[in-house]
Each structure stands twice: as structure tokens, then as C-alpha cells.
């Protein structure tokens, strides 16, 4: 009996009825060598916002190309969003090779067409660094787990072996240390009368006991007196570790403030230029009041200018009429009520990304990356 593999990720009834991906589906699996999370994202233009969301935390994009159709607008759209989100690796999986008689010529032509289109994405500051190609037939399993004897002209790895062995480029965020306060712990009990800790996750880099740090946006300098992980004191905490930091001096610190090494300060400003994907069904109204949230930091904000739009079919910059509607990807200038500490998204994904929230409905209306 033939198995419809699309049912593994197309969980919505509407997806199965229409034969398209609508929402982002996350599937988890592991092999002896690696653990994987697949974010199955839609390519159709009306669900660009979902593609933007699913791709924002990925390290590798697998772009499926139908061998019969070659490079389409959907292929370009996926590739452009992958480049905008700084995804270093792209694997172009040329699928349904069984329907083109496993033609080497067809594979080579699609590979050439894709590389011709992708040159502008490779040249971007945060764009794609590495592109690979694998011919497959997912339905019958050719080059998926094991090498296919029907495509002996292909001497590369099958898909699973490729995913298990590719060296994932370290995202630049490990170069700088970033920590944002999520919660101030102040028990004020008899046995913990003077306890004052700042809880949060090390977003990137490392933090050490005795390290000189600066609290932002105030700019006050102090020293890390103690680091706690799981209620145990440690000398050092690394990326993605939930910690409680204790500082040598009593500094006025609240949720959303950043504690960073004094020699690695981010920008702290009230204006920033960013690329955003508009996610709200309602179009942007010039001057509308919004909230900007970057991790645990939240402030009132306004879009001062819609600088331009990105054509997600051709990657050309389009002049803006000052409007934004659902699924538009735009470059904007944002002014915030309070200073925000940030790095460019190219340098640090954790501190270079944010969302915009409708102040009245509390709905997320856009996701953005700081230029």
C-alpha cells in the first residue's frame, strides 16, 4: 500500500483537503548521530508570515523543488526569506526524480538555474553561505536514507546522511555575551534578607564570576559577584543556560534590562532600522501605536517610516507608498519610547530580533530583524 508521507506534517484538515501547507508543523526525531527538529513551513504567498516564523530559528533550509517544474516563484520566495533570516545553509532537494526518468540533464539544469538566481543571496551580508543539491524521489525512497541505484551518476550523500554529517556553521551570536533580565528575585525572608538575584537565560556567549559588566540602558558599571545555576554556585555560565546573576553593587535593575560585558557593549538607542514581515490581517495604519518586544524587553513604539518593500519573488527593492499589508516584507525605521539595547541580526540573532504587538488587541502584528 502506498503511504501519503505528507500526512506526517500536514496536520490540519484544510491542508489535507487542499494539498498545501498552511501552518508551521514541528516534528521531532533523532538518529544515533543527531537530534532534529523539522519545521515544515508553507511556501504559498498568502502564508509568507508562517514561513518567516518557522525559518527564524532554523540553521538549515531544505528547499523542495519539483523536478518536473524546476525553479518557481515559490522556490525563490523560500530562498529569499532564508537569506533575510541569515540561514547559512541551504539544501536544494530536487524531488520527484522518478517522474523525469531520473534524468541527470534535468538535475543539472535545475542546479544551474538555481545558482544563477542565488548569486544575489550569497552576496548578502547575512545571506546564504553554503548551497548543496541532492536528487531524490521521496515517495519511493531514492536518495532519502540510502543511495539510489537508479541515479548512479550522483555520487553525493543521501539526504539523511547529509543531514547527519553537515557541519553547521556556528551562528555569530557566540562571539558576544548577552543576558536580559526576565525576573528580579527578592524573597525578603529572614534567611534570605539581602538576597537579590537577576534571573534570565544567557542568550549568547559566556558569563564569569568576577566579570566587569554594564547594566543597560542606564550604563552603570558593576561586577558579577555570584552566578547560580539550579541553586548551585558556578564559576561560568554558557549560551542557553538559565542563570541567576548576583551583582557586587546595588543597582536599580528591572525586567528587560540587559547585563553585558563592559568591553562588548551593544547599541542602545531609541531608533532602529529593521526588516519586518507584516503578520496582521489588518493593514498598517500610519502612526498607529504599537509595542515592540525584544525577548523580555517591551516598550511603546511607532513606525516612523516605511522605507521600502522587498519583492519576495525577485528580491528587488520596491519603493514604498507608506503602507504595509498581510505578508509584506518591508524595511522600516522604528522609534521607541525607551532606549533599546540591540545588535544587528547578522551579528546576533538573540538580541537582533523582535516582534511588534498591537497595543489594543495584544495581537502580534509583525516580526522583525534589526539591520
Short mmCIF file of C-alpha atoms in Angstrom, two decimals:
data_model
loop_
_atom_site.label_atom_id
_atom_site.label_comp_id
_atom_site.label_asym_id
_atom_site.label_seq_id
_atom_site.Cartn_x
_atom_site.Cartn_y
_atom_site.Cartn_z
CA UNK A 1 0.00 0.00 0.00
CA UNK A 2 1.31 3.46 -0.90
CA UNK A 3 1.86 5.80 2.04
CA UNK A 4 0.99 9.50 1.82
CA UNK A 5 4.07 10.95 3.54
CA UNK A 6 2.58 14.46 3.51
CA UNK A 7 0.28 13.39 6.34
CA UNK A 8 3.31 13.31 8.66
CA UNK A 9 3.44 17.10 8.68
CA UNK A 10 0.12 18.27 7.19
CA UNK A 11 -1.91 18.02 10.39
CA UNK A 12 -4.72 20.45 9.56
CA UNK A 13 -7.80 19.09 7.81
CA UNK A 14 -7.68 22.05 5.39
CA UNK A 15 -4.09 21.11 4.48
CA UNK A 16 -5.07 17.56 3.65
CA UNK A 17 -8.11 18.69 1.67
CA UNK A 18 -6.25 21.29 -0.38
CA UNK A 19 -2.89 19.51 -0.65
CA UNK A 20 -0.94 22.55 0.58
CA UNK A 21 0.91 23.51 3.76
CA UNK A 22 -0.82 26.30 5.70
CA UNK A 23 0.59 26.35 9.23
CA UNK A 24 4.06 25.54 10.57
CA UNK A 25 4.31 21.93 11.77
CA UNK A 26 7.15 20.85 14.06
CA UNK A 27 8.27 17.21 14.02
CA UNK A 28 10.99 15.80 16.26
CA UNK A 29 13.20 12.79 15.58
CA UNK A 30 16.72 11.61 16.29
CA UNK A 31 19.33 9.24 14.90
CA UNK A 32 22.45 7.83 16.54
CA UNK A 33 24.37 10.93 15.42
CA UNK A 34 22.00 13.90 15.86
CA UNK A 35 18.69 15.21 17.12
CA UNK A 36 16.50 17.01 14.60
CA UNK A 37 13.54 19.38 14.63
CA UNK A 38 11.75 19.75 11.30
CA UNK A 39 9.73 22.94 10.83
CA UNK A 40 7.50 22.24 7.84
CA UNK A 41 6.64 25.71 6.52
CA UNK A 42 4.31 26.87 3.74
CA UNK A 43 5.61 28.30 0.50
CA UNK A 44 2.38 29.78 -0.83
CA UNK A 45 2.48 33.57 -0.96
CA UNK A 46 -0.55 34.04 1.31
CA UNK A 47 1.27 32.21 4.15
CA UNK A 48 4.59 34.07 3.93
CA UNK A 49 4.24 35.11 7.59
CA UNK A 50 4.24 31.44 8.65
CA UNK A 51 7.37 30.76 6.59
CA UNK A 52 9.06 33.75 8.25
CA UNK A 53 8.14 32.41 11.70
CA UNK A 54 9.25 28.83 11.09
CA UNK A 55 12.56 29.81 9.50
CA UNK A 56 13.58 32.32 12.17
CA UNK A 57 15.24 29.75 14.46
CA UNK A 58 16.48 27.26 11.86
CA UNK A 59 20.10 26.61 10.91
CA UNK A 60 19.46 24.81 7.62
CA UNK A 61 16.77 25.17 4.97
CA UNK A 62 15.68 22.25 2.81
CA UNK A 63 14.03 23.72 -0.27
CA UNK A 64 11.99 21.16 -2.21
CA UNK A 65 11.94 21.57 -5.98
CA UNK A 66 9.62 19.53 -8.19
CA UNK A 67 11.90 18.07 -10.89
CA UNK A 68 9.10 18.50 -13.46
CA UNK A 69 8.61 22.22 -12.79
CA UNK A 70 12.12 23.41 -11.91
CA UNK A 71 12.69 26.76 -10.18
CA UNK A 72 9.38 28.50 -9.39
CA UNK A 73 8.34 31.69 -7.59
CA UNK A 74 7.79 29.55 -4.50
CA UNK A 75 11.41 28.32 -4.66
CA UNK A 76 12.63 31.90 -4.89
CA UNK A 77 10.38 33.06 -2.06
CA UNK A 78 11.65 30.37 0.31
CA UNK A 79 15.26 31.13 -0.63
CA UNK A 80 14.88 34.89 -0.18
CA UNK A 81 13.31 34.52 3.27
CA UNK A 82 16.06 32.06 4.25
CA UNK A 83 18.66 34.64 3.22
CA UNK A 84 16.88 37.51 5.00
CA UNK A 85 16.87 35.45 8.21
CA UNK A 86 20.58 34.72 7.96
CA UNK A 87 20.27 30.97 7.44
CA UNK A 88 23.80 29.87 6.45
CA UNK A 89 22.97 26.51 4.84
CA UNK A 90 20.52 25.74 2.06
CA UNK A 91 19.93 22.25 0.69
CA UNK A 92 18.04 22.20 -2.60
CA UNK A 93 16.29 18.84 -2.70
CA UNK A 94 15.27 18.15 -6.32
CA UNK A 95 12.39 15.77 -5.71
CA UNK A 96 10.15 13.52 -7.86
CA UNK A 97 13.11 12.41 -9.98
CA UNK A 98 11.14 9.24 -10.75
CA UNK A 99 8.72 11.35 -12.80
CA UNK A 100 11.52 12.65 -15.07
CA UNK A 101 13.12 9.20 -15.58
CA UNK A 102 15.94 10.04 -13.15
CA UNK A 103 17.41 12.40 -15.73
CA UNK A 104 20.90 13.73 -14.93
CA UNK A 105 20.42 16.50 -17.51
CA UNK A 106 17.25 17.69 -15.75
CA UNK A 107 19.06 17.72 -12.40
CA UNK A 108 22.00 19.72 -13.82
CA UNK A 109 19.71 22.26 -15.48
CA UNK A 110 17.75 22.93 -12.27
CA UNK A 111 21.02 23.23 -10.33
CA UNK A 112 22.34 25.79 -12.84
CA UNK A 113 19.08 27.77 -12.81
CA UNK A 114 19.08 27.90 -9.00
CA UNK A 115 22.71 29.01 -8.72
CA UNK A 116 22.12 31.76 -11.32
CA UNK A 117 19.23 33.08 -9.20
CA UNK A 118 21.01 32.62 -5.84
CA UNK A 119 24.11 34.71 -6.59
CA UNK A 120 22.49 37.85 -5.19
CA UNK A 121 21.53 35.96 -1.99
CA UNK A 122 25.08 34.65 -1.49
CA UNK A 123 26.48 38.18 -1.74
CA UNK A 124 24.31 39.50 1.12
CA UNK A 125 25.98 40.41 4.40
CA UNK A 126 23.94 37.81 6.29
CA UNK A 127 22.94 35.75 3.29
CA UNK A 128 23.35 32.11 2.35
CA UNK A 129 26.91 30.80 2.70
CA UNK A 130 26.57 27.22 1.51
CA UNK A 131 24.26 25.60 -1.10
CA UNK A 132 24.02 21.85 -1.71
CA UNK A 133 21.92 19.77 -4.13
CA UNK A 134 20.51 16.25 -3.80
CA UNK A 135 18.25 14.47 -6.37
CA UNK A 136 15.55 12.41 -4.64
CA UNK A 137 12.28 10.60 -5.01
CA UNK A 138 10.73 10.84 -1.56
CA UNK A 139 7.77 8.64 -2.45
CA UNK A 140 9.89 5.60 -3.33
CA UNK A 141 12.83 6.47 -1.07
CA UNK A 142 15.55 7.19 -3.66
CA UNK A 143 18.48 9.03 -2.01
CA UNK A 144 16.48 9.64 1.16
CA UNK A 145 18.07 7.20 3.63
CA UNK A 146 20.22 5.12 1.28
CA UNK A 147 21.89 5.86 -2.05
CA UNK A 148 19.72 5.08 -5.08
CA UNK A 149 20.98 2.67 -7.74
CA UNK A 150 18.72 4.47 -10.24
CA UNK A 151 20.90 7.60 -10.15
CA UNK A 152 24.43 6.20 -10.32
CA UNK A 153 25.51 9.48 -11.92
CA UNK A 154 25.03 11.13 -8.48
CA UNK A 155 27.99 10.40 -6.21
CA UNK A 156 26.99 12.51 -3.20
CA UNK A 157 25.39 11.53 0.10
CA UNK A 158 21.72 10.59 0.53
CA UNK A 159 19.56 13.10 2.40
CA UNK A 160 19.71 11.61 5.90
CA UNK A 161 23.48 11.06 5.83
CA UNK A 162 23.91 14.64 4.57
CA UNK A 163 21.85 15.99 7.49
CA UNK A 164 23.75 13.85 9.99
CA UNK A 165 27.19 14.92 8.82
CA UNK A 166 26.93 18.54 7.64
CA UNK A 167 28.95 20.90 9.81
CA UNK A 168 26.50 23.53 10.99
CA UNK A 169 28.17 26.94 10.90
CA UNK A 170 28.27 28.49 14.34
CA UNK A 171 25.94 31.46 14.45
CA UNK A 172 27.83 34.67 15.21
CA UNK A 173 25.93 35.20 18.44
CA UNK A 174 28.53 33.15 20.32
CA UNK A 175 31.06 35.95 19.76
CA UNK A 176 29.39 38.33 22.22
CA UNK A 177 27.81 37.78 25.62
CA UNK A 178 24.20 38.85 26.05
CA UNK A 179 21.84 38.49 29.03
CA UNK A 180 18.46 40.08 29.59
CA UNK A 181 16.70 40.13 32.95
CA UNK A 182 13.45 38.16 32.97
CA UNK A 183 12.71 38.36 36.69
CA UNK A 184 14.17 40.06 39.76
CA UNK A 185 14.31 37.59 42.68
CA UNK A 186 13.89 39.34 46.03
CA UNK A 187 12.48 36.88 48.65
CA UNK A 188 12.87 39.26 51.65
CA UNK A 189 12.62 36.33 54.07
CA UNK A 190 14.54 36.14 57.35
CA UNK A 191 17.11 33.68 55.99
CA UNK A 192 17.38 35.47 52.59
CA UNK A 193 17.02 39.04 53.78
CA UNK A 194 19.64 40.54 51.46
CA UNK A 195 19.16 38.15 48.53
CA UNK A 196 18.79 40.00 45.21
CA UNK A 197 19.26 37.97 42.05
CA UNK A 198 18.54 38.64 38.40
CA UNK A 199 17.09 35.62 36.62
CA UNK A 200 17.23 35.00 32.90
CA UNK A 201 18.88 32.96 30.16
CA UNK A 202 22.36 33.51 28.78
CA UNK A 203 21.26 34.38 25.23
CA UNK A 204 24.78 34.15 23.82
CA UNK A 205 28.41 33.99 24.90
CA UNK A 206 29.58 33.25 28.44
CA UNK A 207 29.40 34.93 31.85
CA UNK A 208 32.03 34.51 34.56
CA UNK A 209 32.21 35.26 38.24
CA UNK A 210 34.22 38.48 38.77
CA UNK A 211 33.48 39.74 35.26
CA UNK A 212 33.04 43.50 34.79
CA UNK A 213 29.59 44.22 33.35
CA UNK A 214 27.43 47.17 32.36
CA UNK A 215 23.71 47.45 33.02
CA UNK A 216 21.76 48.88 30.08
CA UNK A 217 20.11 51.22 29.33
CA UNK A 218 21.36 53.02 32.49
CA UNK A 219 25.05 52.46 31.65
CA UNK A 220 26.00 51.70 35.27
CA UNK A 221 29.12 49.54 35.63
CA UNK A 222 29.49 46.80 38.24
CA UNK A 223 30.90 43.29 38.72
CA UNK A 224 29.32 39.83 38.77
CA UNK A 225 29.57 38.70 42.38
CA UNK A 226 27.97 35.27 42.03
CA UNK A 227 26.36 33.04 39.38
CA UNK A 228 23.72 30.44 40.29
CA UNK A 229 22.56 27.54 38.10
CA UNK A 230 19.91 25.23 39.58
CA UNK A 231 20.51 26.84 43.00
CA UNK A 232 24.21 25.90 42.85
CA UNK A 233 27.03 28.42 42.58
CA UNK A 234 29.14 28.12 39.40
CA UNK A 235 32.17 29.97 38.10
CA UNK A 236 30.94 30.21 34.49
CA UNK A 237 27.65 30.02 32.54
CA UNK A 238 27.40 29.43 28.79
CA UNK A 239 24.88 30.07 25.99
CA UNK A 240 21.28 28.93 26.61
CA UNK A 241 21.88 28.32 30.34
CA UNK A 242 19.14 29.63 32.70
CA UNK A 243 21.00 31.52 35.45
CA UNK A 244 20.62 33.90 38.35
CA UNK A 245 23.25 36.68 38.38
CA UNK A 246 24.22 38.50 41.57
CA UNK A 247 25.97 41.86 41.25
CA UNK A 248 28.51 43.42 43.59
CA UNK A 249 26.67 46.75 43.77
CA UNK A 250 23.01 47.52 44.47
CA UNK A 251 21.86 48.71 41.06
CA UNK A 252 18.31 49.63 40.05
CA UNK A 253 17.51 46.87 37.55
CA UNK A 254 14.13 45.73 36.24
CA UNK A 255 12.72 43.20 33.79
CA UNK A 256 14.02 43.75 30.24
CA UNK A 257 17.29 45.44 31.28
CA UNK A 258 20.45 43.99 29.76
CA UNK A 259 23.59 42.96 31.66
CA UNK A 260 26.53 42.79 29.25
CA UNK A 261 30.33 42.68 29.45
CA UNK A 262 31.70 46.21 29.65
CA UNK A 263 34.03 45.60 26.68
CA UNK A 264 31.21 44.17 24.48
CA UNK A 265 28.50 46.84 24.58
CA UNK A 266 25.62 46.65 22.09
CA UNK A 267 24.00 49.74 20.62
CA UNK A 268 21.49 51.41 22.93
CA UNK A 269 19.26 53.81 21.03
CA UNK A 270 15.69 54.97 20.55
CA UNK A 271 15.71 54.44 16.78
CA UNK A 272 16.48 51.37 14.70
CA UNK A 273 16.21 50.26 11.09
CA UNK A 274 14.76 46.79 10.58
CA UNK A 275 13.30 44.35 8.10
CA UNK A 276 9.85 43.22 9.19
CA UNK A 277 7.24 40.78 7.96
CA UNK A 278 3.73 42.18 8.46
CA UNK A 279 1.57 39.44 10.01
CA UNK A 280 -1.70 41.17 10.79
CA UNK A 281 -4.82 40.67 8.66
CA UNK A 282 -5.44 44.40 9.10
CA UNK A 283 -3.14 46.66 7.09
CA UNK A 284 -0.71 49.01 8.83
CA UNK A 285 -2.18 52.40 9.69
CA UNK A 286 0.45 55.17 9.58
CA UNK A 287 1.15 56.45 13.07
CA UNK A 288 -0.62 53.60 14.86
CA UNK A 289 0.64 52.96 18.40
CA UNK A 290 2.37 49.64 18.84
CA UNK A 291 4.52 47.78 21.35
CA UNK A 292 7.97 46.47 20.46
CA UNK A 293 9.05 43.35 22.33
CA UNK A 294 12.62 42.02 22.20
CA UNK A 295 12.82 38.94 24.44
CA UNK A 296 11.66 40.24 27.86
CA UNK A 297 12.10 43.93 27.00
CA UNK A 298 8.93 45.75 25.97
CA UNK A 299 8.36 49.40 25.08
CA UNK A 300 5.91 51.60 23.22
CA UNK A 301 6.96 52.32 19.66
CA UNK A 302 5.89 53.78 16.33
CA UNK A 303 6.93 53.07 12.74
CA UNK A 304 8.33 56.45 11.67
CA UNK A 305 8.87 55.46 8.05
CA UNK A 306 8.24 52.54 5.70
CA UNK A 307 11.48 52.86 3.72
CA UNK A 308 10.73 50.22 1.10
CA UNK A 309 9.44 46.74 0.34
CA UNK A 310 11.17 43.55 -0.71
CA UNK A 311 9.73 41.77 -3.75
CA UNK A 312 9.69 38.20 -2.45
CA UNK A 313 9.61 36.84 -5.99
CA UNK A 314 12.64 38.64 -7.41
CA UNK A 315 14.33 40.12 -4.30
CA UNK A 316 14.20 43.57 -5.88
CA UNK A 317 13.74 46.59 -3.61
CA UNK A 318 10.43 48.33 -4.31
CA UNK A 319 9.56 51.90 -3.44
CA UNK A 320 7.07 52.19 -0.61
CA UNK A 321 3.77 54.05 -0.62
CA UNK A 322 3.95 54.04 3.19
CA UNK A 323 1.60 51.08 3.57
CA UNK A 324 2.06 47.51 4.81
CA UNK A 325 -0.39 44.66 4.42
CA UNK A 326 -0.50 40.98 5.32
CA UNK A 327 2.69 39.08 4.35
CA UNK A 328 4.55 42.18 3.12
CA UNK A 329 8.27 42.22 3.90
CA UNK A 330 9.39 45.81 4.41
CA UNK A 331 12.36 47.85 5.56
CA UNK A 332 11.24 50.31 8.24
CA UNK A 333 12.50 52.95 10.65
CA UNK A 334 11.13 52.44 14.18
CA UNK A 335 11.22 54.93 17.08
CA UNK A 336 10.86 53.58 20.62
CA UNK A 337 9.72 55.35 23.78
CA UNK A 338 12.57 53.87 25.83
CA UNK A 339 16.13 53.09 24.71
CA UNK A 340 16.56 49.55 23.38
CA UNK A 341 19.87 47.66 23.55
CA UNK A 342 20.47 45.61 20.41
CA UNK A 343 22.92 44.10 17.95
CA UNK A 344 22.27 43.67 14.27
CA UNK A 345 20.55 40.38 13.47
CA UNK A 346 23.56 39.49 11.30
CA UNK A 347 25.77 39.60 14.40
CA UNK A 348 23.42 38.16 16.99
CA UNK A 349 20.05 36.51 16.41
CA UNK A 350 19.03 36.73 20.08
CA UNK A 351 19.37 40.48 20.52
CA UNK A 352 18.72 41.39 16.87
CA UNK A 353 15.14 40.09 16.58
CA UNK A 354 11.83 41.43 17.90
CA UNK A 355 8.07 41.39 17.41
CA UNK A 356 5.56 44.21 17.12
CA UNK A 357 2.30 43.99 19.09
CA UNK A 358 -1.00 45.80 18.64
CA UNK A 359 -1.36 47.81 21.86
CA UNK A 360 -5.14 47.43 21.94
CA UNK A 361 -5.70 43.79 20.91
CA UNK A 362 -2.35 42.41 22.14
CA UNK A 363 -2.03 40.53 18.83
CA UNK A 364 1.39 40.07 17.24
CA UNK A 365 1.30 42.14 14.06
CA UNK A 366 4.89 41.82 12.77
CA UNK A 367 8.20 40.05 13.29
CA UNK A 368 11.45 41.82 12.57
CA UNK A 369 15.21 41.61 12.27
CA UNK A 370 17.39 44.61 13.07
CA UNK A 371 19.63 45.84 10.26
#
